[in-house]
Structure formats: C-alpha cells, structure tokens
C-alpha cells in the first residue's frame, strides 16, 4: 500500500497535484494542498485506482512537497518533530 501527504510548509500552491490527482489532493483557503481523504495525516492507504495519479502528482510538484511512503506517516503530535 502507499500513503501520501503534503508538506504544507514547502507547498507554494502551484496547483499541479490537484490537477494530476483530483481524487486525492485538494486545497485549503490559501490554496495550499492537502490530502483530502484523511485531512493530510498520511495514514490512509491510497486506493489502487489512484496510484498512477499520485505518482504523477509526486513527479510534478516543483517543490517536492508531495510525499509518498509505503508506510503510514507518523502523526506530528510531538513538539520534537
Ligand atoms: Fe503545492 Fe506541489 Fe501541489 S507546490 S499545490 S504540493 S504540486
């Protein structure tokens, strides 16, 4: 399985990811991207039918803000992360 999340600190709101993978990525009020399936936590496996779109988004982001992992991302709940 694959997991994805957006690094909202580095996203420059270019809008490419939501175009490549509209079923995964959406934009907040400031046009910064996030993963809409799990509110950008990166803990919900991406559906198989969306994997190709996810990879296209990953390759197309100009700031490498689209993150992909084969494991769930850890929740950023601690101050030391
Ligand atoms: Fe941001 Fe990259 Fe998407 S800059 S809007 S995460 S393609």
Short mmCIF file of C-alpha atoms in Angstrom, two decimals, residues 1-59:
data_model
loop_
_atom_site.label_atom_id
_atom_site.label_comp_id
_atom_site.label_asym_id
_atom_site.label_seq_id
_atom_site.Cartn_x
_atom_site.Cartn_y
_atom_site.Cartn_z
CA UNK A 1 0.00 0.00 0.00
CA UNK A 2 1.02 3.59 -0.50
CA UNK A 3 0.45 6.60 1.69
CA UNK A 4 0.75 10.25 0.80
CA UNK A 5 0.72 13.61 2.44
CA UNK A 6 1.62 17.17 1.53
CA UNK A 7 4.39 19.13 3.22
CA UNK A 8 2.32 22.27 3.68
CA UNK A 9 5.42 24.19 4.83
CA UNK A 10 7.01 23.94 1.40
CA UNK A 11 3.93 23.86 -0.86
CA UNK A 12 3.79 27.03 -2.94
CA UNK A 13 0.20 26.48 -4.04
CA UNK A 14 1.16 25.81 -7.63
CA UNK A 15 -1.88 23.62 -8.08
CA UNK A 16 -0.32 20.80 -10.05
CA UNK A 17 -1.08 17.98 -7.62
CA UNK A 18 -4.82 18.55 -7.54
CA UNK A 19 -4.85 18.58 -11.31
CA UNK A 20 -2.90 15.33 -11.55
CA UNK A 21 -4.78 13.60 -8.74
CA UNK A 22 -8.09 15.35 -8.03
CA UNK A 23 -9.38 12.36 -6.06
CA UNK A 24 -6.53 12.65 -3.56
CA UNK A 25 -5.48 16.28 -3.24
CA UNK A 26 -7.48 19.39 -2.56
CA UNK A 27 -6.61 22.94 -1.49
CA UNK A 28 -7.27 24.92 1.65
CA UNK A 29 -8.38 28.56 1.78
CA UNK A 30 -4.86 29.70 0.92
CA UNK A 31 -4.61 27.24 -1.99
CA UNK A 32 -2.13 25.11 -0.07
CA UNK A 33 -2.62 21.46 -0.93
CA UNK A 34 -3.63 18.69 1.45
CA UNK A 35 -4.74 15.08 1.24
CA UNK A 36 -8.48 15.16 1.49
CA UNK A 37 -9.01 11.50 2.34
CA UNK A 38 -7.51 11.81 5.82
CA UNK A 39 -7.02 15.54 6.35
CA UNK A 40 -3.36 15.29 5.31
CA UNK A 41 -2.34 12.85 8.02
CA UNK A 42 -0.93 10.35 5.52
CA UNK A 43 -2.34 7.38 7.39
CA UNK A 44 -5.00 6.17 4.95
CA UNK A 45 -3.84 3.86 2.17
CA UNK A 46 -4.27 5.35 -1.29
CA UNK A 47 -6.74 3.38 -3.36
CA UNK A 48 -5.14 1.35 -6.12
CA UNK A 49 -7.01 3.19 -8.84
CA UNK A 50 -5.43 6.46 -7.69
CA UNK A 51 -1.81 5.28 -7.50
CA UNK A 52 -0.87 6.42 -11.01
CA UNK A 53 -2.35 9.86 -10.35
CA UNK A 54 -0.48 10.05 -7.05
CA UNK A 55 2.85 9.29 -8.75
CA UNK A 56 2.14 11.88 -11.42
CA UNK A 57 1.49 14.45 -8.68
CA UNK A 58 4.65 13.37 -6.87
CA UNK A 59 6.74 13.82 -10.00
#
